[in-house]
Tab-separated table of C-alpha atoms in Angstrom:
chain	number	residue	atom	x	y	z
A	1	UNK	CA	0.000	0.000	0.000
A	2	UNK	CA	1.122	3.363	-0.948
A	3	UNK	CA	0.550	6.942	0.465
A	4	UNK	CA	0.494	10.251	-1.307
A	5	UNK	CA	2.859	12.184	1.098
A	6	UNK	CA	0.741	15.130	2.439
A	7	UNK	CA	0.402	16.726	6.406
A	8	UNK	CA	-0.321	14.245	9.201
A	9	UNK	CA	-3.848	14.153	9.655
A	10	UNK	CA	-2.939	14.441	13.521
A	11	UNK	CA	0.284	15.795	15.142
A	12	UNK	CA	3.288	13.908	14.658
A	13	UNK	CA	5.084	12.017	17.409
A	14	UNK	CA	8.221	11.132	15.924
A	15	UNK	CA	9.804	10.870	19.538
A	16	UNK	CA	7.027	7.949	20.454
A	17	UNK	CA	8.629	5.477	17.359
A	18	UNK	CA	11.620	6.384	18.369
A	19	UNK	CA	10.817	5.620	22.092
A	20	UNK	CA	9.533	2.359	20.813
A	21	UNK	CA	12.549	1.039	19.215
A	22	UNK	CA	14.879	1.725	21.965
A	23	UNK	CA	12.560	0.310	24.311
A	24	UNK	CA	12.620	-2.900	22.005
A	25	UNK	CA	16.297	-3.049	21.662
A	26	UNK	CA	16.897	-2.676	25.228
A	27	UNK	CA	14.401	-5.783	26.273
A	28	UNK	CA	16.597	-7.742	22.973
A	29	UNK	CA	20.045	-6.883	25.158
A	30	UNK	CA	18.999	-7.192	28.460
A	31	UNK	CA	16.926	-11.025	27.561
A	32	UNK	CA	20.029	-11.915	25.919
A	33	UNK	CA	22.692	-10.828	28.738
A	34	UNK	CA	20.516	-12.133	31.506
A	35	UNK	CA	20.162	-15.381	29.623
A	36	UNK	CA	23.810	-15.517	28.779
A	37	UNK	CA	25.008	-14.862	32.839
A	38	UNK	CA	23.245	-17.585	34.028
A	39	UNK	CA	24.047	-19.977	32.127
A	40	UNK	CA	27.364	-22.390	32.271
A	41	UNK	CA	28.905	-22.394	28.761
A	42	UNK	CA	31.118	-25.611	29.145
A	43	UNK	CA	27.307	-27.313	29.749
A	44	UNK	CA	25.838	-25.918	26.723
A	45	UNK	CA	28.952	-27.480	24.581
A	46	UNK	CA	28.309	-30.675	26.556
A	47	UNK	CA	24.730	-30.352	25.436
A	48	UNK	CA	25.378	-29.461	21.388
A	49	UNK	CA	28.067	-32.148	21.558
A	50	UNK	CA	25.285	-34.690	21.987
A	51	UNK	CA	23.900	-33.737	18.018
A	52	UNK	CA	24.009	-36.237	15.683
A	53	UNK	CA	24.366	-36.707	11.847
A	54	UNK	CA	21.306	-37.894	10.849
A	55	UNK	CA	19.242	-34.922	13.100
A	56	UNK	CA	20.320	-32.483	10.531
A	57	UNK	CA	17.847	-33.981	7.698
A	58	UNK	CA	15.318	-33.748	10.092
A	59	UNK	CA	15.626	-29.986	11.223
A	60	UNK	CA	15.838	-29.364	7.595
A	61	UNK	CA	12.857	-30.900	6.671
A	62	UNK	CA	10.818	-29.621	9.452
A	63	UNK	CA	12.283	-26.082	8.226
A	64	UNK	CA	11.182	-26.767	4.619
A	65	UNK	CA	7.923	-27.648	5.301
A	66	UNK	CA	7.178	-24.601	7.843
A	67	UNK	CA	8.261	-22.591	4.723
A	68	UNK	CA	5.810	-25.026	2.613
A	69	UNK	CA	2.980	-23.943	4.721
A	70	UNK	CA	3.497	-20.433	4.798
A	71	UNK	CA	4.468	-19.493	1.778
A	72	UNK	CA	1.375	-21.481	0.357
A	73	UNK	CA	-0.960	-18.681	0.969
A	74	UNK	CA	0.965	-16.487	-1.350
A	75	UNK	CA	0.257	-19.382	-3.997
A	76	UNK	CA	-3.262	-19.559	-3.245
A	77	UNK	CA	-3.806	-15.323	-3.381
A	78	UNK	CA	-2.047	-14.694	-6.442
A	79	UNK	CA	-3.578	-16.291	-10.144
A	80	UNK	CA	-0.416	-18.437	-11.992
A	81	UNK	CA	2.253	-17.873	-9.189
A	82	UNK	CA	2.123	-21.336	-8.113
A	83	UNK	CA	3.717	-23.090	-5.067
A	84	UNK	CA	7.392	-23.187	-6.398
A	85	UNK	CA	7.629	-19.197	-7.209
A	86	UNK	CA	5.461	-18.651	-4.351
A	87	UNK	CA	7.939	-20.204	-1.760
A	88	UNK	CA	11.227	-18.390	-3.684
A	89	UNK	CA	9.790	-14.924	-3.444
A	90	UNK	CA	9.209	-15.676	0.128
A	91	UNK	CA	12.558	-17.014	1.138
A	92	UNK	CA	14.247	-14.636	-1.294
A	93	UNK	CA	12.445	-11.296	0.259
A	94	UNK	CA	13.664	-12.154	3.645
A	95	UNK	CA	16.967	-12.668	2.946
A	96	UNK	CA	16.757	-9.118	1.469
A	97	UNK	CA	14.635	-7.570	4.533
A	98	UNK	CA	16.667	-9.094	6.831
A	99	UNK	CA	20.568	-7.388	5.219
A	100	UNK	CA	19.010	-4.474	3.682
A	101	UNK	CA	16.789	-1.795	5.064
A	102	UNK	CA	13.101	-1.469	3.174
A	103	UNK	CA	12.126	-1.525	0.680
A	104	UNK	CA	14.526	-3.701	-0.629
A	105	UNK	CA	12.449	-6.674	-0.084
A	106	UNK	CA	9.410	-5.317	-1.975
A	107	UNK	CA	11.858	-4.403	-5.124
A	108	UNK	CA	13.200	-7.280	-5.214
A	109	UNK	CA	9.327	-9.317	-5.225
A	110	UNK	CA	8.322	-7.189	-7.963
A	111	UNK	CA	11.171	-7.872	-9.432
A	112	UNK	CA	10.684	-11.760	-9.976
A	113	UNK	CA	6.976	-11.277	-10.291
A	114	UNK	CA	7.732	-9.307	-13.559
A	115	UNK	CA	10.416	-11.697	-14.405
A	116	UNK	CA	7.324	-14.494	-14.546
A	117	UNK	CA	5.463	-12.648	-16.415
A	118	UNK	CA	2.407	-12.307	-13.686
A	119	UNK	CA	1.139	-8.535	-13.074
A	120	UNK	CA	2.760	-7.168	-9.804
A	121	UNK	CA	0.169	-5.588	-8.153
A	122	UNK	CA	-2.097	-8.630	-8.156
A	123	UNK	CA	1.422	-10.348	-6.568
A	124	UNK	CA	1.912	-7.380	-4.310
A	125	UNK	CA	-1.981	-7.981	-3.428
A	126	UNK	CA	-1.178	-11.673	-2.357
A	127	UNK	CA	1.822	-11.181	-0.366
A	128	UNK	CA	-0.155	-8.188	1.556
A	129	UNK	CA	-3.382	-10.678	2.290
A	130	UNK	CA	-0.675	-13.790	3.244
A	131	UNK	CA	1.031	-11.008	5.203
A	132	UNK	CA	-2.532	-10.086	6.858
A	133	UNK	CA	-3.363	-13.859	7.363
A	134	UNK	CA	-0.133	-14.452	8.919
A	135	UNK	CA	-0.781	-11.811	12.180
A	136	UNK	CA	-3.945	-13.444	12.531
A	137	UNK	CA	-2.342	-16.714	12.519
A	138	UNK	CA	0.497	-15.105	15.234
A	139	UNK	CA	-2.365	-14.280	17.314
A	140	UNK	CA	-4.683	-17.325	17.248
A	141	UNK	CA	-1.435	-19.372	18.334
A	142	UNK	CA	-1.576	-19.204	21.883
A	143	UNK	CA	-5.280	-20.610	21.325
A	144	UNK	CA	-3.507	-23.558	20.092
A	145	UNK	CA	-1.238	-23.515	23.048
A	146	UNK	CA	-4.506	-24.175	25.582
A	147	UNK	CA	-5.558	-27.306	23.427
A	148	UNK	CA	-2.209	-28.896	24.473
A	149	UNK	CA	-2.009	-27.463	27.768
A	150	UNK	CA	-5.149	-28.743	28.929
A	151	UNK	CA	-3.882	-31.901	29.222
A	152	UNK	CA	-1.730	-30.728	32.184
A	153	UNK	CA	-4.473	-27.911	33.703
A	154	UNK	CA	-4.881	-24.562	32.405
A	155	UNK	CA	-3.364	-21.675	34.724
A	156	UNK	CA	-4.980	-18.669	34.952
A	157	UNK	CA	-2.305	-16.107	33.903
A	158	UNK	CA	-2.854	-18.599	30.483
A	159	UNK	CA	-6.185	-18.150	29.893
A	160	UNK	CA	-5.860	-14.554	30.199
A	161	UNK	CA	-2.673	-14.274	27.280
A	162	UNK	CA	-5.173	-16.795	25.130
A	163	UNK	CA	-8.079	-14.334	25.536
A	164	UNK	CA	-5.862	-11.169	24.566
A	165	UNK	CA	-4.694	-12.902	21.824
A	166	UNK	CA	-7.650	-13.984	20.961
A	167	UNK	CA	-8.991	-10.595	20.943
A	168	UNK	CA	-6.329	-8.885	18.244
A	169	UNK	CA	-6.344	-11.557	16.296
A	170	UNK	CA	-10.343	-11.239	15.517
A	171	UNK	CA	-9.707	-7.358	15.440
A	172	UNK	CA	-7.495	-8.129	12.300
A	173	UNK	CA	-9.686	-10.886	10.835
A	174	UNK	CA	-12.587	-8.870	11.510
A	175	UNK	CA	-11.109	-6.289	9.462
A	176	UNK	CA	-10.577	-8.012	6.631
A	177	UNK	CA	-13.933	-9.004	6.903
A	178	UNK	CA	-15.302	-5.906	7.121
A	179	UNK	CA	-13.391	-4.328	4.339
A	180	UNK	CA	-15.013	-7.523	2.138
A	181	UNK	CA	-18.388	-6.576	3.494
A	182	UNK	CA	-18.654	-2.907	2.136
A	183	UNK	CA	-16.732	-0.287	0.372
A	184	UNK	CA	-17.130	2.293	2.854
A	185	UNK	CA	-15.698	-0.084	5.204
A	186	UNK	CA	-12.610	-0.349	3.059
A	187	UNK	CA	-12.461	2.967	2.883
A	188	UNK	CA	-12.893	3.880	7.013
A	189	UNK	CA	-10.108	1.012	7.366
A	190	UNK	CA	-7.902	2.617	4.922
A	191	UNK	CA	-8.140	5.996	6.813
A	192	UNK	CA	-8.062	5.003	10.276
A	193	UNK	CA	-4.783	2.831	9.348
A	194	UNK	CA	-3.619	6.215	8.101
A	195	UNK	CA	-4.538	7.966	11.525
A	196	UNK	CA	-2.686	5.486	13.012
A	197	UNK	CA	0.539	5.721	10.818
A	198	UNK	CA	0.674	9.305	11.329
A	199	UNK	CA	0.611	9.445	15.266
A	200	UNK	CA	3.949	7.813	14.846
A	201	UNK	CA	5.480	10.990	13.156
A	202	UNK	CA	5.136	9.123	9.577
A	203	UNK	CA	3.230	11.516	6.630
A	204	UNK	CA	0.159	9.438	5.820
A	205	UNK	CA	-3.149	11.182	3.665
A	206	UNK	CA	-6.268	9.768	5.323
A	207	UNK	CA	-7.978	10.013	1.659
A	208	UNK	CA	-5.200	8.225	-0.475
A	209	UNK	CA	-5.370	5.626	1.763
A	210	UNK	CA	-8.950	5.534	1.814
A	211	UNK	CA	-9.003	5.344	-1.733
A	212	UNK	CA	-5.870	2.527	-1.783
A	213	UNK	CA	-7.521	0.080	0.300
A	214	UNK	CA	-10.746	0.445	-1.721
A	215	UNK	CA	-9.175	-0.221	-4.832
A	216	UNK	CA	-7.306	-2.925	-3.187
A	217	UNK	CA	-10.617	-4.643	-1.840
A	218	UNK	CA	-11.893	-4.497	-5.696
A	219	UNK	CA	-8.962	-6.624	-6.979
A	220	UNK	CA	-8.850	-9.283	-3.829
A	221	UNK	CA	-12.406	-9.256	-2.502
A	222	UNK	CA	-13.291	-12.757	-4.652
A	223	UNK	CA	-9.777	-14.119	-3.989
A	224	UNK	CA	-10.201	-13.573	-0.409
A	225	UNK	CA	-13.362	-15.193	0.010
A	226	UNK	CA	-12.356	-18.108	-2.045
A	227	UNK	CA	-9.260	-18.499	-0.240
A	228	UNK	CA	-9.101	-16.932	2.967
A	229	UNK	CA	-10.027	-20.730	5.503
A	230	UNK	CA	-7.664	-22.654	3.977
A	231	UNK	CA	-4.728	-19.905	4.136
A	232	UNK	CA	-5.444	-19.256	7.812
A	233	UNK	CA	-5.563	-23.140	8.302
A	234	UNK	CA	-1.573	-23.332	6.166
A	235	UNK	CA	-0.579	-20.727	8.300
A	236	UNK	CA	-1.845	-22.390	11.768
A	237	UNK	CA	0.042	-25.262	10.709
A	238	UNK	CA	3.515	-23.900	9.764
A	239	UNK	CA	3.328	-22.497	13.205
A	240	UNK	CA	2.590	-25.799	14.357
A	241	UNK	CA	5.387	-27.061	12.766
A	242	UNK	CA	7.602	-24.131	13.909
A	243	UNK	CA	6.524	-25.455	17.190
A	244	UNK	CA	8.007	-29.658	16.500
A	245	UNK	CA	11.261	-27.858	14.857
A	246	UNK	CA	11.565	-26.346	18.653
A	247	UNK	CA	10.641	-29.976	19.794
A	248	UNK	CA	13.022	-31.775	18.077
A	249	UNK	CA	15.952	-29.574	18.668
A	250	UNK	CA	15.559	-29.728	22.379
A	251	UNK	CA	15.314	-33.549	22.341
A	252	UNK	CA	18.475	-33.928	20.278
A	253	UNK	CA	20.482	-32.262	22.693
A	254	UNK	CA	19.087	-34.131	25.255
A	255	UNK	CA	16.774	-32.123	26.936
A	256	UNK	CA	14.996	-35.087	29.211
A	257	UNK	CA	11.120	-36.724	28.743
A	258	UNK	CA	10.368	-34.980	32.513
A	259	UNK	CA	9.764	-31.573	30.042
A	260	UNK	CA	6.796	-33.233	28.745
A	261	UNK	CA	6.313	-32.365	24.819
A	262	UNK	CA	2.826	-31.144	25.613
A	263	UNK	CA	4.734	-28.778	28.001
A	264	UNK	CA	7.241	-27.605	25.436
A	265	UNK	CA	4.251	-27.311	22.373
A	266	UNK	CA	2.004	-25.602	24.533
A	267	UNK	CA	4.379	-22.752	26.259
A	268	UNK	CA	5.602	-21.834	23.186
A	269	UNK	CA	2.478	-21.466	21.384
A	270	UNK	CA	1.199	-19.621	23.867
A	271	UNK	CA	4.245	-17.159	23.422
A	272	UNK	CA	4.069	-17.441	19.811
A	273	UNK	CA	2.830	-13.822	19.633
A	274	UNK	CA	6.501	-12.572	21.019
A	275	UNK	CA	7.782	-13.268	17.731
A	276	UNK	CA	6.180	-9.838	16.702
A	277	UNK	CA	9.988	-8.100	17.772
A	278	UNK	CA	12.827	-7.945	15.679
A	279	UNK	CA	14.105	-11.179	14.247
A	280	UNK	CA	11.172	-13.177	15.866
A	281	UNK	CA	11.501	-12.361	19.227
A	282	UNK	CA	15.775	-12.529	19.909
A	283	UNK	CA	16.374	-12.827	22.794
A	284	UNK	CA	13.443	-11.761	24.276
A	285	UNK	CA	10.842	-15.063	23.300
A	286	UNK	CA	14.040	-17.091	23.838
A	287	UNK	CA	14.430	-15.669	27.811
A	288	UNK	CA	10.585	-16.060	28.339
A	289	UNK	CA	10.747	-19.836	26.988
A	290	UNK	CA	13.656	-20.886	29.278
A	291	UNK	CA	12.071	-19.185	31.964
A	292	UNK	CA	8.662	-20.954	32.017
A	293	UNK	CA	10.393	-24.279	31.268
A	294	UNK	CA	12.020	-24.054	34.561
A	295	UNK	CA	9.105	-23.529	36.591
A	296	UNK	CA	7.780	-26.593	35.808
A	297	UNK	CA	8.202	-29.402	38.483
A	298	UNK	CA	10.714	-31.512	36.668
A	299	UNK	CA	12.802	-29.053	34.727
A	300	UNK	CA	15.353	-29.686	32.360
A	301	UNK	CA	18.557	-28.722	33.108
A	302	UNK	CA	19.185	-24.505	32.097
A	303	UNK	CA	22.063	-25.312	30.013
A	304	UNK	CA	20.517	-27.985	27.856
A	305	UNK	CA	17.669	-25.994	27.329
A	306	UNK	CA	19.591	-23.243	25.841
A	307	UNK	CA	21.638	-25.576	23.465
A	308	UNK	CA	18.264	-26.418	22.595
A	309	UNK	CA	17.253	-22.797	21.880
A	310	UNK	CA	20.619	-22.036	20.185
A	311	UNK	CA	19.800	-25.251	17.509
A	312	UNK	CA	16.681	-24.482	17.189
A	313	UNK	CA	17.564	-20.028	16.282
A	314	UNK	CA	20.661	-21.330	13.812
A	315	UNK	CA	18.059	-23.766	11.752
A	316	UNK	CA	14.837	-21.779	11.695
A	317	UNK	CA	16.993	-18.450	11.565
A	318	UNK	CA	20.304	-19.034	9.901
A	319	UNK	CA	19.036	-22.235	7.628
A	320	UNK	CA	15.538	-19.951	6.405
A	321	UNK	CA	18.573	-17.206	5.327
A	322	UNK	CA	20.605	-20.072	3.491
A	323	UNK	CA	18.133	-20.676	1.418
A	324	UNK	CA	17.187	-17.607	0.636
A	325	UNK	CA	20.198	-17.029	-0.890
A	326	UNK	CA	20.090	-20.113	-2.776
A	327	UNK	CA	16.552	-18.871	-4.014
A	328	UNK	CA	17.910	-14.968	-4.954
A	329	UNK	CA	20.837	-17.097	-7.203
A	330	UNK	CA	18.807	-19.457	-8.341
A	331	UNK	CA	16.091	-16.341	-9.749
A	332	UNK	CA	18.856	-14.534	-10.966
A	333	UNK	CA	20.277	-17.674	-12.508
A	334	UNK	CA	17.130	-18.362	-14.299
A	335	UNK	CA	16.821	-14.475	-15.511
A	336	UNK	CA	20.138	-14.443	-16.773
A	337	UNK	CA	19.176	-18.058	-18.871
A	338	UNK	CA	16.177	-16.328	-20.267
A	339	UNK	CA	17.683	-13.430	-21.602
A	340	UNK	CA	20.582	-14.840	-22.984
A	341	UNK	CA	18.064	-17.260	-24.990
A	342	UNK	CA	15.927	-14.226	-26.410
């Protein structure tokens, strides 16, 4: 979505993003150093040391599919993309918005949609709808994470992160349902957003965006319809499968069976939503998992848990940015074949 840069349609509060980020990056350093002193490195070696061979293949193809699942919405929201393309624009845009600041990322998707001959906006149209989906999905996680907990007894403080969650996450599906409802829905979405933006010090015209988001509900309203259960339902279940990479990882360092799995699945979907700060919750998610773990009655040891954490960051982290760069070479690859046969 664009904006026609024109006065704020309230006064700007720069000094509130900016208050914001610092306040983000200071939870990052202080999850990560508190983490880090209590923990006995030698242990955590131990722990990694225990990794074998034939694990690798598996955190791989847990990674895959998670990408699999949540790239398929893309597929599903754009006419002739198709699975493939749909899962290297993905991979390959995150690799950029991760090294380069915005909006590289967006180029760079435009880019290949051109290159395969499909009309950007309607691929621009599907990544902003997956992108949409996606939050929902972040939100209806910790939902997820009472169906396993109940097998252990609900606490309190949980049912009250479920019901918060479960709260923003129908605001935004609501949203998209109202802006399919009506036009002048669209349009009172499209300048509230704008409100919104603009409160944060960035130039945003309540009427272009108005008029943006009611253009944009003409071109996706039938897609949307068509589409919009089963690409919550892919999404639900890459997280899912975000949630057995975590698994797995912590087993295969050794982390013992008196961490039940129904423990592990369940905390972490009901923190799922931390993965809204930088780099899906650095740090920060990582801290709050550890912590929780240990407060059940037969906790792992702290060290093995971290390997755990550590395995689990370098695969879905550092393995989704590998191949991401073996997607942006093999597009360009395929570009350069193409021209140099016209």
């Amino acid at each position: 979505m664009t904006s026609t840069p024109a006065a704020p349609t309230r006064r700007s509060r720069p000094w509130l993003r900016r208050i914001v980020l610092l306040a983000l990056a200071a939870a990052v350093i202080w999850a990560l150093t508190d983490l880090a002193g209590r923990v006995d490195a030698d242990a955590v070696l131990e722990a990694l040391g225990q990794l074998a061979w034939w694990q690798a293949p598996i955190l791989v193809g847990l990674l895959l599919l998670r990408q699999l699942l949540t790239s398929a919405p893309i597929a599903r929201f754009t006419a002739g993309l198709g699975q493939l393309r749909a899962l290297h624009n993905e991979l390959a845009a995150n690799l950029v918005a991760t090294v380069t600041p915005p909006p590289a990322d967006i180029v760079l998707r435009i880019a290949m949609f051109r290159s395969w001959g499909l009309d950007p906006v309607s691929g621009m149209a599907g990544v902003t709808l997956a992108t949409v989906v996606f939050w929902g999905a972040r939100f209806l996680a910790p939902v997820m994470g009472l169906a396993f907990l109940a097998w252990r007894g609900i606490e309190r403080h949980e049912w009250w992160v479920a019901g918060a969650c479960l709260v923003v996450a129908a605001a935004i599906l609501g949203a998209l349902g109202l802006m399919l409802r009506d036009a002048r829905w669209a349009a009172w979405l499209g300048a509230a957003a704008a409100r919104t933006v603009a409160r944060f010090g960035r130039r945003a015209d309540a009427e272009g965006w108005a008029e943006a988001v009611v253009s944009f509900r003409a071109r996706v309203a039938s897609t949307l319809r068509e589409h919009l259960a089963a690409a919550l339902t892919l999404m639900l279940t890459g997280v899912l499968v975000e949630a057995l990479l975590l698994l797995a990882s912590l087993r295969f360092v050794g982390v013992p069976s008196s961490l039940s799995s129904i423990e592990i699945l369940g905390v972490f979907l009901l923190a799922y939503p931390l993965t809204i700060l930088p780099f899906l919750g650095l740090g920060v998610l990582d801290a709050a998992l550890v912590s929780l773990w240990l407060t059940d009655d037969s906790p792992a040891p702290e060290a093995t848990l971290v390997a755990g954490m550590l395995v689990w960051r370098a695969v879905s982290l550092g393995g989704t940015l590998l191949i991401g760069a073996a997607s942006v070479a093999w597009w360009r690859w395929t570009v350069r074949r193409a021209q140099a046969g016209s």
